[in-house]
Tab-separated table of C-alpha atoms in Angstrom:
chain	number	residue	atom	x	y	z
A	1	MET	CA	-111.390	-9.284	-92.579
A	2	SER	CA	-109.306	-10.199	-95.473
A	3	GLU	CA	-107.046	-13.269	-95.074
A	4	LYS	CA	-103.314	-12.448	-94.491
A	5	LYS	CA	-100.947	-14.206	-96.801
A	6	ASN	CA	-97.376	-15.226	-95.925
A	7	ILE	CA	-95.123	-13.798	-98.583
A	8	PRO	CA	-91.381	-14.799	-98.382
A	9	THR	CA	-89.103	-11.793	-97.940
A	10	ASP	CA	-86.376	-13.221	-100.076
A	11	GLY	CA	-88.680	-14.332	-102.668
A	12	PHE	CA	-88.694	-17.947	-101.468
A	13	ALA	CA	-90.927	-19.615	-98.933
A	14	LEU	CA	-89.243	-21.778	-96.180
A	15	PRO	CA	-90.790	-25.029	-95.389
A	16	GLU	CA	-92.283	-25.273	-91.821
A	17	LYS	CA	-90.339	-28.366	-91.033
A	18	ASN	CA	-87.048	-26.661	-91.717
A	19	LYS	CA	-88.050	-23.793	-89.466
A	20	ALA	CA	-88.672	-26.102	-86.561
A	21	ASN	CA	-85.350	-27.828	-86.985
A	22	HIS	CA	-83.616	-24.593	-87.199
A	23	ASN	CA	-85.193	-23.371	-83.936
A	24	ASP	CA	-84.227	-26.555	-82.165
A	25	GLU	CA	-80.711	-26.184	-83.327
A	26	LEU	CA	-80.718	-22.568	-82.246
A	27	LEU	CA	-82.018	-23.484	-78.757
A	28	PHE	CA	-79.376	-26.163	-78.454
A	29	VAL	CA	-76.666	-23.776	-79.510
A	30	ASN	CA	-77.947	-21.153	-77.076
A	31	LYS	CA	-78.079	-23.708	-74.300
A	32	LYS	CA	-74.627	-24.891	-75.170
A	33	LEU	CA	-73.425	-21.283	-75.275
A	34	SER	CA	-75.003	-20.594	-71.860
A	35	GLN	CA	-73.239	-23.599	-70.425
A	36	GLN	CA	-69.984	-22.421	-71.911
A	37	ILE	CA	-70.565	-18.924	-70.498
A	38	GLU	CA	-71.232	-20.409	-67.037
A	39	GLU	CA	-68.112	-22.501	-67.345
A	40	ARG	CA	-66.161	-19.450	-68.360
A	41	LYS	CA	-67.580	-17.521	-65.384
A	42	LYS	CA	-66.483	-20.356	-63.082
A	43	ARG	CA	-63.093	-20.411	-64.705
A	44	ALA	CA	-62.835	-16.592	-64.395
A	45	ALA	CA	-63.791	-16.802	-60.696
A	46	GLU	CA	-61.293	-19.581	-60.171
A	47	LEU	CA	-58.714	-17.570	-62.093
A	48	ILE	CA	-59.372	-14.520	-59.879
A	49	ILE	CA	-58.916	-16.707	-56.780
A	50	ALA	CA	-55.802	-18.265	-58.298
A	51	ASN	CA	-54.440	-14.815	-59.157
A	52	ILE	CA	-55.116	-13.609	-55.604
A	53	GLU	CA	-53.386	-16.705	-54.212
A	54	LEU	CA	-50.532	-16.232	-56.684
A	55	ALA	CA	-50.192	-12.574	-55.690
A	56	TYR	CA	-50.150	-13.594	-51.985
A	57	GLN	CA	-47.532	-16.260	-52.731
A	58	ASN	CA	-45.485	-13.724	-54.696
A	59	LYS	CA	-45.617	-11.344	-51.727
A	60	GLU	CA	-44.569	-14.166	-49.407
A	61	LYS	CA	-41.753	-15.018	-51.810
A	62	GLU	CA	-40.693	-11.364	-51.832
A	63	ASN	CA	-40.779	-11.346	-48.013
A	64	ARG	CA	-38.764	-14.536	-47.887
A	65	ALA	CA	-36.377	-13.108	-50.471
A	66	ALA	CA	-35.969	-9.930	-48.362
A	67	GLU	CA	-35.460	-12.025	-45.224
A	68	LEU	CA	-32.985	-14.154	-47.142
A	69	VAL	CA	-31.094	-11.013	-48.218
A	70	ILE	CA	-30.956	-9.856	-44.580
A	71	ALA	CA	-29.966	-13.340	-43.434
A	72	ASN	CA	-27.268	-13.507	-46.125
A	73	THR	CA	-26.000	-10.058	-45.094
A	74	GLU	CA	-25.950	-11.134	-41.416
A	75	LEU	CA	-24.273	-14.392	-42.388
A	76	ALA	CA	-21.674	-12.509	-44.413
A	77	TYR	CA	-21.073	-10.175	-41.419
A	78	GLN	CA	-20.801	-13.150	-39.062
A	79	ASN	CA	-18.379	-14.834	-41.447
A	80	LYS	CA	-16.254	-11.682	-41.511
A	81	GLU	CA	-16.414	-11.515	-37.698
A	82	LYS	CA	-15.420	-15.176	-37.526
A	83	GLU	CA	-12.526	-14.476	-39.851
A	84	LYS	CA	-11.485	-11.560	-37.626
A	85	ARG	CA	-11.823	-13.708	-34.524
A	86	ALA	CA	-9.885	-16.453	-36.230
A	87	ALA	CA	-7.134	-13.956	-37.133
A	88	GLU	CA	-7.192	-12.583	-33.549
A	89	LEU	CA	-7.082	-16.129	-32.222
A	90	VAL	CA	-4.054	-16.852	-34.353
A	91	ILE	CA	-2.360	-13.719	-33.001
A	92	ALA	CA	-3.451	-14.581	-29.453
A	93	ASN	CA	-2.146	-18.114	-29.800
A	94	THR	CA	1.141	-16.772	-31.124
A	95	GLU	CA	1.336	-14.331	-28.208
A	96	LEU	CA	0.367	-17.093	-25.777
A	97	ALA	CA	3.043	-19.343	-27.181
A	98	TYR	CA	5.561	-16.501	-26.790
A	99	GLN	CA	4.391	-15.833	-23.227
A	100	ASN	CA	4.644	-19.520	-22.412
A	101	GLN	CA	8.198	-19.535	-23.683
A	102	GLU	CA	8.930	-16.432	-21.602
A	103	LYS	CA	7.305	-18.073	-18.568
A	104	GLU	CA	9.430	-21.141	-19.076
A	105	LYS	CA	12.502	-18.914	-19.248
A	106	ARG	CA	11.389	-17.028	-16.131
A	107	ALA	CA	10.620	-20.310	-14.411
A	108	ALA	CA	14.111	-21.540	-15.196
A	109	GLU	CA	15.560	-18.246	-13.987
A	110	LEU	CA	13.354	-18.454	-10.880
A	111	VAL	CA	14.633	-21.933	-10.125
A	112	ILE	CA	18.190	-20.622	-10.343
A	113	ALA	CA	17.278	-17.529	-8.286
A	114	ASN	CA	15.522	-19.664	-5.659
A	115	ALA	CA	18.547	-21.900	-5.411
A	116	GLU	CA	20.744	-18.830	-5.002
A	117	LEU	CA	18.287	-17.329	-2.502
A	118	THR	CA	18.204	-20.563	-0.518
A	119	PHE	CA	21.969	-20.533	-0.387
A	120	GLN	CA	22.028	-16.879	0.651
A	121	ASN	CA	19.362	-17.497	3.297
A	122	LYS	CA	21.398	-20.332	4.739
A	123	GLU	CA	24.430	-18.073	4.774
A	124	LYS	CA	22.377	-15.310	6.399
A	125	GLU	CA	21.076	-17.740	8.996
A	126	LYS	CA	24.647	-18.756	9.760
A	127	ARG	CA	25.702	-15.117	9.985
A	128	ALA	CA	22.617	-14.277	12.062
A	129	THR	CA	23.370	-17.127	14.456
A	130	GLU	CA	26.973	-16.013	14.687
A	131	LEU	CA	25.846	-12.412	15.180
A	132	ILE	CA	23.404	-13.403	17.933
A	133	LEU	CA	26.152	-15.308	19.714
A	134	THR	CA	28.538	-12.379	19.279
A	135	ASN	CA	25.926	-9.888	20.503
A	136	ASN	CA	25.056	-12.076	23.464
A	137	GLU	CA	28.721	-12.363	24.348
A	138	LEU	CA	29.178	-8.617	23.876
A	139	GLU	CA	26.121	-7.799	25.982
A	140	ALA	CA	27.260	-10.191	28.702
A	141	PHE	CA	30.752	-8.726	28.536
A	142	THR	CA	29.396	-5.159	28.732
A	143	TYR	CA	27.045	-5.962	31.581
A	144	ILE	CA	29.601	-7.937	33.635
A	145	SER	CA	32.437	-5.521	32.879
A	146	SER	CA	30.324	-2.576	33.912
A	147	HIS	CA	29.401	-4.319	37.164
A	148	HIS	CA	33.037	-5.174	37.877
A	149	LEU	CA	34.136	-1.626	37.062
A	150	GLN	CA	31.730	-0.230	39.643
A	151	GLU	CA	33.732	-1.595	42.596
A	152	PRO	CA	37.128	0.023	41.842
A	153	LEU	CA	35.305	3.193	40.832
A	154	ARG	CA	33.516	3.327	44.169
A	155	LYS	CA	36.864	2.941	45.931
A	156	ILE	CA	38.323	5.811	43.886
A	157	GLN	CA	35.332	7.980	44.790
A	158	VAL	CA	35.526	6.996	48.476
A	159	PHE	CA	39.230	7.723	48.765
A	160	THR	CA	39.012	11.028	46.871
A	161	ASP	CA	36.159	12.016	49.159
A	162	ARG	CA	38.293	11.159	52.238
A	163	ILE	CA	41.221	13.146	50.870
A	164	ASN	CA	38.867	16.045	50.266
A	165	THR	CA	37.517	15.780	53.802
A	166	ASP	CA	40.629	14.908	55.812
A	167	GLU	CA	43.595	16.181	53.784
A	168	HIS	CA	42.191	19.058	51.756
A	169	GLN	CA	43.960	21.708	53.864
A	170	ASN	CA	47.293	19.925	53.434
A	171	LEU	CA	47.121	19.899	49.639
A	172	THR	CA	48.858	22.424	47.450
A	173	GLU	CA	46.861	24.292	44.845
A	174	LYS	CA	48.226	21.954	42.208
A	175	GLY	CA	47.242	18.941	44.364
A	176	LYS	CA	43.716	20.358	44.789
A	177	PHE	CA	43.493	20.844	41.004
A	178	TYR	CA	44.604	17.252	40.368
A	179	LEU	CA	42.140	15.950	42.948
A	180	GLU	CA	39.350	17.932	41.312
A	181	ARG	CA	40.256	16.429	37.925
A	182	ILE	CA	40.199	12.931	39.476
A	183	GLU	CA	36.710	13.604	40.851
A	184	VAL	CA	35.518	14.869	37.461
A	185	ALA	CA	37.007	11.840	35.709
A	186	ALA	CA	35.468	9.462	38.276
A	187	SER	CA	32.099	11.175	37.864
A	188	HIS	CA	32.360	10.884	34.078
A	189	MET	CA	33.306	7.221	34.386
A	190	GLN	CA	30.346	6.637	36.707
A	191	GLY	CA	28.030	8.163	34.093
A	192	LEU	CA	29.644	6.094	31.354
A	193	ILE	CA	29.204	2.847	33.309
A	194	ASN	CA	25.590	3.713	34.114
A	195	ASP	CA	24.865	4.448	30.446
A	196	LEU	CA	26.548	1.207	29.346
A	197	LEU	CA	24.431	-0.716	31.850
A	198	THR	CA	21.319	1.057	30.575
A	199	TYR	CA	22.247	0.199	26.978
A	200	SER	CA	22.880	-3.455	27.851
A	201	ARG	CA	19.544	-3.649	29.689
A	202	THR	CA	17.707	-2.536	26.526
A	203	ASN	CA	18.808	-5.865	25.009
A	204	VAL	CA	18.537	-8.251	27.967
A	205	THR	CA	15.423	-6.847	29.651
A	206	GLU	CA	12.224	-8.812	29.066
A	207	LYS	CA	10.299	-7.084	26.276
A	208	LYS	CA	6.781	-6.973	27.690
A	209	PHE	CA	4.575	-4.752	25.524
A	210	GLU	CA	1.543	-2.921	26.914
A	211	ASN	CA	-1.069	-0.681	25.318
A	212	VAL	CA	-0.149	2.653	26.886
A	213	SER	CA	-0.997	6.316	26.253
A	214	ILE	CA	2.173	8.067	25.052
A	215	ASN	CA	1.147	11.245	26.889
A	216	GLU	CA	1.086	9.346	30.191
A	217	VAL	CA	4.737	8.388	29.661
A	218	ILE	CA	5.668	11.928	28.583
A	219	ASN	CA	3.953	13.529	31.586
A	220	LYS	CA	5.671	11.105	33.972
A	221	VAL	CA	9.077	11.960	32.451
A	222	ILE	CA	8.338	15.682	32.776
A	223	LYS	CA	7.446	15.129	36.429
A	224	ASP	CA	10.658	13.143	37.014
A	225	LEU	CA	12.727	15.895	35.363
A	226	SER	CA	10.860	18.747	37.050
A	227	GLU	CA	13.958	19.930	38.979
A	228	GLU	CA	16.093	20.192	35.837
A	229	ILE	CA	13.197	21.824	33.950
A	230	ASP	CA	12.643	24.373	36.739
A	231	LEU	CA	16.376	25.040	37.013
A	232	LYS	CA	16.532	25.898	33.314
A	233	LYS	CA	13.113	27.645	33.473
A	234	ALA	CA	12.253	25.568	30.437
A	235	ILE	CA	8.848	25.615	28.729
A	236	VAL	CA	7.636	22.173	27.686
A	237	LYS	CA	4.551	22.025	25.438
A	238	VAL	CA	2.803	18.673	24.901
A	239	SER	CA	0.092	18.134	22.250
A	240	GLY	CA	-1.724	15.248	20.595
A	241	ASN	CA	-2.236	11.871	22.164
A	242	CYS	CA	-1.387	8.442	20.760
A	243	SER	CA	-1.721	5.026	22.296
A	244	ALA	CA	0.565	2.198	21.229
A	245	TYR	CA	1.903	-1.160	22.375
A	246	ILE	CA	5.217	-0.256	24.001
A	247	ILE	CA	7.628	-1.388	26.708
A	248	PRO	CA	6.784	1.293	29.325
A	249	SER	CA	10.147	1.304	31.155
A	250	GLN	CA	12.146	1.514	27.927
A	251	PHE	CA	9.882	4.171	26.453
A	252	HIS	CA	10.238	6.207	29.643
A	253	GLN	CA	14.018	6.005	29.188
A	254	LEU	CA	13.672	7.055	25.524
A	255	ILE	CA	11.618	10.195	26.268
A	256	CYS	CA	13.809	11.003	29.276
A	257	ASN	CA	16.989	10.848	27.178
A	258	LEU	CA	15.571	13.113	24.479
A	259	ILE	CA	14.156	15.750	26.853
A	260	SER	CA	17.397	15.670	28.889
A	261	ASN	CA	19.272	16.148	25.616
A	262	SER	CA	17.199	19.255	24.813
A	263	LEU	CA	17.797	20.660	28.313
A	264	LYS	CA	21.529	19.934	28.175
A	265	PHE	CA	22.082	21.543	24.780
A	266	SER	CA	19.984	24.673	25.392
A	267	LYS	CA	21.416	28.097	24.566
A	268	GLN	CA	22.950	30.116	27.367
A	269	GLY	CA	20.825	33.112	28.340
A	270	GLU	CA	17.781	31.832	26.418
A	271	ILE	CA	14.745	30.033	27.878
A	272	PRO	CA	14.556	26.480	26.445
A	273	HIS	CA	11.352	25.742	24.503
A	274	ILE	CA	10.666	22.031	24.046
A	275	THR	CA	7.710	20.909	21.923
A	276	ILE	CA	6.441	17.311	22.042
A	277	GLU	CA	3.696	16.148	19.687
A	278	SER	CA	2.239	12.677	19.118
A	279	ILE	CA	-0.202	11.937	16.284
A	280	TYR	CA	-1.437	8.903	14.361
A	281	THR	CA	-0.093	8.650	10.852
A	282	LYS	CA	0.550	6.310	7.928
A	283	GLN	CA	3.922	5.296	6.524
A	284	LYS	CA	5.917	8.365	5.433
A	285	THR	CA	9.336	6.841	4.866
A	286	LYS	CA	10.573	3.940	2.729
A	287	ASN	CA	12.043	2.294	5.837
A	288	LEU	CA	8.574	1.572	7.250
A	289	PRO	CA	6.004	-1.015	6.091
A	290	SER	CA	3.105	0.776	4.404
A	291	SER	CA	0.401	-1.499	5.849
A	292	SER	CA	0.728	-0.335	9.461
A	293	ASP	CA	-0.562	2.648	11.397
A	294	TYR	CA	2.087	4.541	13.313
A	295	CYS	CA	2.357	6.851	16.272
A	296	HIS	CA	4.535	9.734	15.121
A	297	ILE	CA	6.263	11.461	18.037
A	298	THR	CA	8.125	14.712	17.399
A	299	ILE	CA	10.430	16.293	19.986
A	300	SER	CA	11.915	19.633	18.935
A	301	ASP	CA	13.752	22.425	20.755
A	302	ASN	CA	15.352	25.825	20.248
A	303	GLY	CA	18.782	24.778	21.498
A	304	ILE	CA	22.228	24.943	19.948
A	305	GLY	CA	21.363	22.252	17.394
A	306	PHE	CA	24.036	20.674	15.223
A	307	GLU	CA	25.325	20.819	11.691
A	308	GLN	CA	23.300	18.853	9.119
A	309	GLN	CA	26.310	16.746	8.132
A	310	PHE	CA	26.109	15.047	11.558
A	311	GLU	CA	22.425	13.976	11.239
A	312	SER	CA	23.405	10.366	10.531
A	313	ARG	CA	26.100	10.263	13.222
A	314	VAL	CA	24.301	11.530	16.326
A	315	PHE	CA	23.082	8.013	17.165
A	316	GLU	CA	26.528	6.403	17.022
A	317	MET	CA	28.093	5.083	20.237
A	318	PHE	CA	30.289	7.630	22.099
A	319	GLN	CA	29.569	10.259	19.423
A	320	GLN	CA	29.900	13.736	20.988
A	321	LEU	CA	29.522	16.732	18.700
A	322	HIS	CA	30.360	19.338	21.329
A	323	SER	CA	33.174	19.894	23.802
A	324	ARG	CA	32.953	17.717	26.933
A	325	ALA	CA	34.119	20.714	28.981
A	326	GLU	CA	31.056	22.694	27.878
A	327	TYR	CA	28.478	19.905	27.788
A	328	LYS	CA	28.896	16.888	30.040
A	329	GLY	CA	27.890	13.502	28.681
A	330	THR	CA	29.057	10.081	27.575
A	331	GLY	CA	27.798	10.044	23.971
A	332	ILE	CA	25.597	7.003	24.650
A	333	GLY	CA	22.222	8.662	25.367
A	334	LEU	CA	21.042	8.864	21.747
A	335	THR	CA	22.473	5.390	21.025
A	336	ILE	CA	20.237	4.070	23.817
A	337	ALA	CA	17.295	6.007	22.325
A	338	LYS	CA	17.829	4.453	18.892
A	339	LYS	CA	18.141	0.949	20.384
A	340	ILE	CA	14.854	1.376	22.277
A	341	VAL	CA	13.072	2.548	19.105
A	342	GLU	CA	14.459	-0.463	17.200
A	343	ASN	CA	13.164	-2.739	19.989
A	344	HIS	CA	9.712	-1.329	19.123
A	345	GLN	CA	10.140	-2.054	15.379
A	346	GLY	CA	10.212	1.681	14.674
A	347	ILE	CA	12.677	4.260	13.411
A	348	ILE	CA	14.082	7.518	14.776
A	349	THR	CA	15.603	10.336	12.756
A	350	ALA	CA	17.332	13.555	13.758
A	351	THR	CA	17.387	16.880	11.941
A	352	GLY	CA	19.081	20.029	13.088
A	353	LYS	CA	20.710	23.298	12.192
A	354	LEU	CA	23.538	24.864	14.113
A	355	ASN	CA	22.181	27.449	16.617
A	356	HIS	CA	18.627	26.787	15.387
A	357	GLY	CA	17.637	23.766	17.495
A	358	ALA	CA	17.170	20.073	16.848
A	359	LYS	CA	14.214	17.841	16.041
A	360	PHE	CA	13.754	14.114	16.593
A	361	ASP	CA	11.045	12.164	14.707
A	362	ILE	CA	10.013	8.782	16.090
A	363	TYR	CA	7.693	6.325	14.332
A	364	ILE	CA	6.313	3.499	16.486
A	365	PRO	CA	3.802	0.896	15.148
A	366	VAL	CA	0.439	1.253	16.871
A	367	LEU	CA	0.002	-2.547	17.017
């Protein structure tokens, strides 16, 4: 083989020593470059991590910013609400101050009114005491007077009876007429005295209340008046059934007076129809306390009745709306009825129409 010769490409030959140095430098540079590349890779990785962390922090900041916006909005709303409440509180305080002033005025007026009321109550107590004394004196006077009147009346009745028995044939027609009028007057006076005694007893009798069935009282009255009822051929219809705390003797008198009234003022030639109903009810008139239960008793008839203008007068003492010659009576029966109802803390009203009957409504507290 022929020997290969190194011929420089550029026309010059490089020394071997320079080549070696150059290679060493190149290796060093490459090594240095590799180190730099590695460092750059580390920095790039760190930068990626830092960017990720920065992105996360930016998102957190955005979240916080959004939350802060919401919080600021809520705070602004709360501030507005506080301002409203503050304005309302100012108005409320102003109103409260006004109300306090009004209360002070009312309190001052109330003090004056209480003083006036105290004075009036004292005056009423004085008048009530005076009225009680007057009523007691009047009741005693009525009771004693009625008792004392009985004796001369009995003598009148005895002597008229003797004249009728022993001297009747000796009397002229005019004398017989006068004697008959004396007997009628004595009989009327006897009824008047009896009714006055009954009225006075409604005040002085011991008021012992018992829980009694109203129908029991009504049925007993009907039994006691059976002769008068049969004589008139009256029809008495009883319905309902209440029980209430009443004074039995007085209530018997009350029902008796009202049924007797219906029998007395019945129409001639017409069968009397008397309807009695008792039911439980609440307050139906302003004159009654609304908190109580009541026994409402209605007694109505088909008698001659009375004109409506006399509805408030039928209970007055000695009030007679019809001729005494046609209908005997003293005008005290309904006064006694009203007094008995008042003794039971109730009320009684009368309604009627001439020739169309009468109706009595009684309200008695159940307790």
